[in-house]
Amino acid sequence: MHENREISSTPSLTAEDRPAKAPSRTAGMHVLEKSDCAVVPMNQPNKATEAAAEVEEGRAQMKENIDQSRMVPTQSGNRMSQGLDGVRKAAREKKQERFTSLLHHVTTSLLRDSFYALKRQASPGVDGVRWQEYESGLEGRLVDLHSRVHRGTYRAQPSRRVYIPKADGRQRPLGIAALEDKIVQQAVVTILNQIYGVDFKGFSYGFGPGRSPHQALDALVVGLERKKVNWVLDADIRGFFDNMSHEWTTKFIEHRVADPRILRLIRKWLKAGVSEDGQWSETKQGTPQGAVVNLAEYPAWRLG
């Protein structure tokens, strides 16, 4: 619940998806178990820019995506309109649907919104590039990044390993991703949130868009004050993030995501490794804590 440290905000929410204020504490707003807080792009894609970038790629699959940019193909062959809103609608109506074509939603517009959703003052990754530096010449950088993602030439960089002290005196390892990795990860998170967000329970607070540990504490206080409570169970999975199986994480995601290009991106991030004191080490299991895309959250949503 506390590990997603690289995001200061998310691309704008639709009015109907914003959580309403509770009369007293924020906890009251989630008791109905709604699927809320959809994350959608703030701006409409620049069609001329997108088409030009995709024509350069010379891929038949991308040409199909240009022609059908407003449609969302799914495994069943049905098509939903309105881009990411269509993805969310299909995910809500068909709980077993597997989405076979999602990457075309990663547009330069979504990459731009993802860039501005990152923390301005976040520490740089192994690339040494800070937010303010990347903003200089942003549009050209995003067009190039978009092209590399869709051509399959985008390469994930290892996370820079840093440590922060824990309350018990131990140190918590964090992985700081390179700036372009953060941007692409945020874009993919925005897409995945449309699919998994409809399964999110109102009483769950871990990793959900617009949710926080403070809201969970508020809900606990309200429950203790208003309900008859005889006991409280506090449980934790020791070393969960450090010991996650890459294979099983991918299998969980494949329950709903069948786009091989999105899955390839996820595998790149899982296998990128970490860099500590200039030394690279392979990551055979686990996912870096502190990354924009926290892959643990999607299996967690499936488990409620």
PDB file of N, CA and C in Angstrom, residues 54-55 57-69 71-74 79 99-105 149-152 258-262 264:
ATOM      1  N   GLU A  54       3.111   5.832 -36.840  1.00  0.00           N
ATOM      2  CA  GLU A  54       2.816   4.433 -37.072  1.00  0.00           C
ATOM      3  C   GLU A  54       3.099   4.019 -38.505  1.00  0.00           C
ATOM      4  N   VAL A  55       2.940   4.944 -39.460  1.00  0.00           N
ATOM      5  CA  VAL A  55       3.267   4.621 -40.842  1.00  0.00           C
ATOM      6  C   VAL A  55       4.746   4.309 -40.967  1.00  0.00           C
ATOM      7  N   GLU A  57       6.599   2.887 -38.907  1.00  0.00           N
ATOM      8  CA  GLU A  57       6.917   1.591 -38.346  1.00  0.00           C
ATOM      9  C   GLU A  57       6.762   0.476 -39.365  1.00  0.00           C
ATOM     10  N   GLY A  58       5.886   0.677 -40.331  1.00  0.00           N
ATOM     11  CA  GLY A  58       5.751  -0.290 -41.403  1.00  0.00           C
ATOM     12  C   GLY A  58       5.228  -1.633 -40.979  1.00  0.00           C
ATOM     13  N   ARG A  59       4.404  -1.658 -39.954  1.00  0.00           N
ATOM     14  CA  ARG A  59       3.890  -2.940 -39.486  1.00  0.00           C
ATOM     15  C   ARG A  59       2.414  -3.047 -39.815  1.00  0.00           C
ATOM     16  N   ALA A  60       2.016  -4.208 -40.314  1.00  0.00           N
ATOM     17  CA  ALA A  60       0.624  -4.402 -40.691  1.00  0.00           C
ATOM     18  C   ALA A  60      -0.288  -4.290 -39.480  1.00  0.00           C
ATOM     19  N   GLN A  61       0.190  -4.792 -38.346  1.00  0.00           N
ATOM     20  CA  GLN A  61      -0.619  -4.730 -37.139  1.00  0.00           C
ATOM     21  C   GLN A  61      -0.903  -3.291 -36.754  1.00  0.00           C
ATOM     22  N   MET A  62       0.090  -2.406 -36.902  1.00  0.00           N
ATOM     23  CA  MET A  62      -0.099  -1.015 -36.538  1.00  0.00           C
ATOM     24  C   MET A  62      -1.013  -0.311 -37.515  1.00  0.00           C
ATOM     25  N   LYS A  63      -0.965  -0.689 -38.799  1.00  0.00           N
ATOM     26  CA  LYS A  63      -1.873  -0.100 -39.769  1.00  0.00           C
ATOM     27  C   LYS A  63      -3.312  -0.436 -39.391  1.00  0.00           C
ATOM     28  N   GLU A  64      -3.530  -1.670 -38.950  1.00  0.00           N
ATOM     29  CA  GLU A  64      -4.859  -2.071 -38.518  1.00  0.00           C
ATOM     30  C   GLU A  64      -5.307  -1.242 -37.328  1.00  0.00           C
ATOM     31  N   ASN A  65      -4.399  -0.980 -36.414  1.00  0.00           N
ATOM     32  CA  ASN A  65      -4.744  -0.189 -35.236  1.00  0.00           C
ATOM     33  C   ASN A  65      -5.081   1.247 -35.606  1.00  0.00           C
ATOM     34  N   ILE A  66      -4.399   1.820 -36.622  1.00  0.00           N
ATOM     35  CA  ILE A  66      -4.709   3.177 -37.068  1.00  0.00           C
ATOM     36  C   ILE A  66      -6.118   3.219 -37.639  1.00  0.00           C
ATOM     37  N   ASP A  67      -6.439   2.231 -38.485  1.00  0.00           N
ATOM     38  CA  ASP A  67      -7.748   2.208 -39.123  1.00  0.00           C
ATOM     39  C   ASP A  67      -8.863   2.003 -38.118  1.00  0.00           C
ATOM     40  N   GLN A  68      -8.552   1.345 -36.993  1.00  0.00           N
ATOM     41  CA  GLN A  68      -9.587   1.006 -36.034  1.00  0.00           C
ATOM     42  C   GLN A  68      -9.277   1.621 -34.676  1.00  0.00           C
ATOM     43  N   SER A  69      -8.743   2.847 -34.685  1.00  0.00           N
ATOM     44  CA  SER A  69      -8.258   3.459 -33.448  1.00  0.00           C
ATOM     45  C   SER A  69      -9.363   3.681 -32.434  1.00  0.00           C
ATOM     46  N   MET A  71     -11.813   1.496 -31.958  1.00  0.00           N
ATOM     47  CA  MET A  71     -12.407   0.224 -31.623  1.00  0.00           C
ATOM     48  C   MET A  71     -11.468  -0.579 -30.730  1.00  0.00           C
ATOM     49  N   VAL A  72     -12.050  -1.423 -29.871  1.00  0.00           N
ATOM     50  CA  VAL A  72     -11.266  -2.231 -28.954  1.00  0.00           C
ATOM     51  C   VAL A  72     -11.536  -3.704 -29.245  1.00  0.00           C
ATOM     52  N   PRO A  73     -10.648  -4.381 -30.025  1.00  0.00           N
ATOM     53  CA  PRO A  73     -10.872  -5.796 -30.297  1.00  0.00           C
ATOM     54  C   PRO A  73     -10.653  -6.627 -29.044  1.00  0.00           C
ATOM     55  N   THR A  74     -11.475  -7.654 -28.861  1.00  0.00           N
ATOM     56  CA  THR A  74     -11.299  -8.600 -27.780  1.00  0.00           C
ATOM     57  C   THR A  74     -11.284  -9.992 -28.369  1.00  0.00           C
ATOM     58  N   ARG A  79     -16.412  -5.679 -30.648  1.00  0.00           N
ATOM     59  CA  ARG A  79     -15.629  -4.453 -30.627  1.00  0.00           C
ATOM     60  C   ARG A  79     -16.394  -3.385 -29.858  1.00  0.00           C
ATOM     61  N   PHE A  99      -8.279  -9.512 -23.450  1.00  0.00           N
ATOM     62  CA  PHE A  99      -8.061  -8.435 -24.400  1.00  0.00           C
ATOM     63  C   PHE A  99      -6.803  -8.717 -25.220  1.00  0.00           C
ATOM     64  N   THR A 100      -7.004  -8.854 -26.530  1.00  0.00           N
ATOM     65  CA  THR A 100      -5.908  -9.264 -27.413  1.00  0.00           C
ATOM     66  C   THR A 100      -5.220  -8.100 -28.099  1.00  0.00           C
ATOM     67  N   SER A 101      -5.785  -6.914 -28.033  1.00  0.00           N
ATOM     68  CA  SER A 101      -5.184  -5.761 -28.705  1.00  0.00           C
ATOM     69  C   SER A 101      -5.315  -4.529 -27.820  1.00  0.00           C
ATOM     70  N   LEU A 102      -4.244  -4.210 -27.111  1.00  0.00           N
ATOM     71  CA  LEU A 102      -4.252  -3.091 -26.173  1.00  0.00           C
ATOM     72  C   LEU A 102      -3.168  -2.066 -26.442  1.00  0.00           C
ATOM     73  N   LEU A 103      -2.080  -2.479 -27.084  1.00  0.00           N
ATOM     74  CA  LEU A 103      -0.922  -1.590 -27.193  1.00  0.00           C
ATOM     75  C   LEU A 103      -1.234  -0.323 -27.980  1.00  0.00           C
ATOM     76  N   HIS A 104      -2.196  -0.391 -28.922  1.00  0.00           N
ATOM     77  CA  HIS A 104      -2.479   0.810 -29.716  1.00  0.00           C
ATOM     78  C   HIS A 104      -3.064   1.938 -28.873  1.00  0.00           C
ATOM     79  N   HIS A 105      -3.471   1.629 -27.633  1.00  0.00           N
ATOM     80  CA  HIS A 105      -3.915   2.691 -26.721  1.00  0.00           C
ATOM     81  C   HIS A 105      -2.741   3.482 -26.158  1.00  0.00           C
ATOM     82  N   VAL A 149       8.382   1.912 -28.751  1.00  0.00           N
ATOM     83  CA  VAL A 149       7.479   0.985 -28.072  1.00  0.00           C
ATOM     84  C   VAL A 149       6.717   0.150 -29.092  1.00  0.00           C
ATOM     85  N   HIS A 150       6.226   0.790 -30.144  1.00  0.00           N
ATOM     86  CA  HIS A 150       5.405   0.072 -31.117  1.00  0.00           C
ATOM     87  C   HIS A 150       6.235  -0.740 -32.112  1.00  0.00           C
ATOM     88  N   ARG A 151       7.484  -0.369 -32.330  1.00  0.00           N
ATOM     89  CA  ARG A 151       8.345  -1.167 -33.207  1.00  0.00           C
ATOM     90  C   ARG A 151       8.949  -2.352 -32.473  1.00  0.00           C
ATOM     91  N   GLY A 152       8.870  -2.340 -31.164  1.00  0.00           N
ATOM     92  CA  GLY A 152       9.450  -3.406 -30.381  1.00  0.00           C
ATOM     93  C   GLY A 152      10.915  -3.201 -30.074  1.00  0.00           C
ATOM     94  N   ALA A 258      -4.275 -10.640 -23.151  1.00  0.00           N
ATOM     95  CA  ALA A 258      -3.726 -11.600 -24.114  1.00  0.00           C
ATOM     96  C   ALA A 258      -3.003 -10.898 -25.262  1.00  0.00           C
ATOM     97  N   ASP A 259      -2.724  -9.604 -25.107  1.00  0.00           N
ATOM     98  CA  ASP A 259      -1.949  -8.883 -26.108  1.00  0.00           C
ATOM     99  C   ASP A 259      -0.478  -9.237 -25.898  1.00  0.00           C
ATOM    100  N   PRO A 260       0.151  -9.949 -26.846  1.00  0.00           N
ATOM    101  CA  PRO A 260       1.538 -10.390 -26.617  1.00  0.00           C
ATOM    102  C   PRO A 260       2.513  -9.230 -26.466  1.00  0.00           C
ATOM    103  N   ARG A 261       2.185  -8.067 -27.031  1.00  0.00           N
ATOM    104  CA  ARG A 261       3.101  -6.923 -26.944  1.00  0.00           C
ATOM    105  C   ARG A 261       3.071  -6.300 -25.551  1.00  0.00           C
ATOM    106  N   ILE A 262       1.891  -6.241 -24.924  1.00  0.00           N
ATOM    107  CA  ILE A 262       1.799  -5.771 -23.541  1.00  0.00           C
ATOM    108  C   ILE A 262       2.498  -6.758 -22.611  1.00  0.00           C
ATOM    109  N   ARG A 264       4.907  -8.701 -23.387  1.00  0.00           N
ATOM    110  CA  ARG A 264       6.353  -8.601 -23.623  1.00  0.00           C
ATOM    111  C   ARG A 264       6.939  -7.429 -22.843  1.00  0.00           C
TER     112      ARG A 264
END
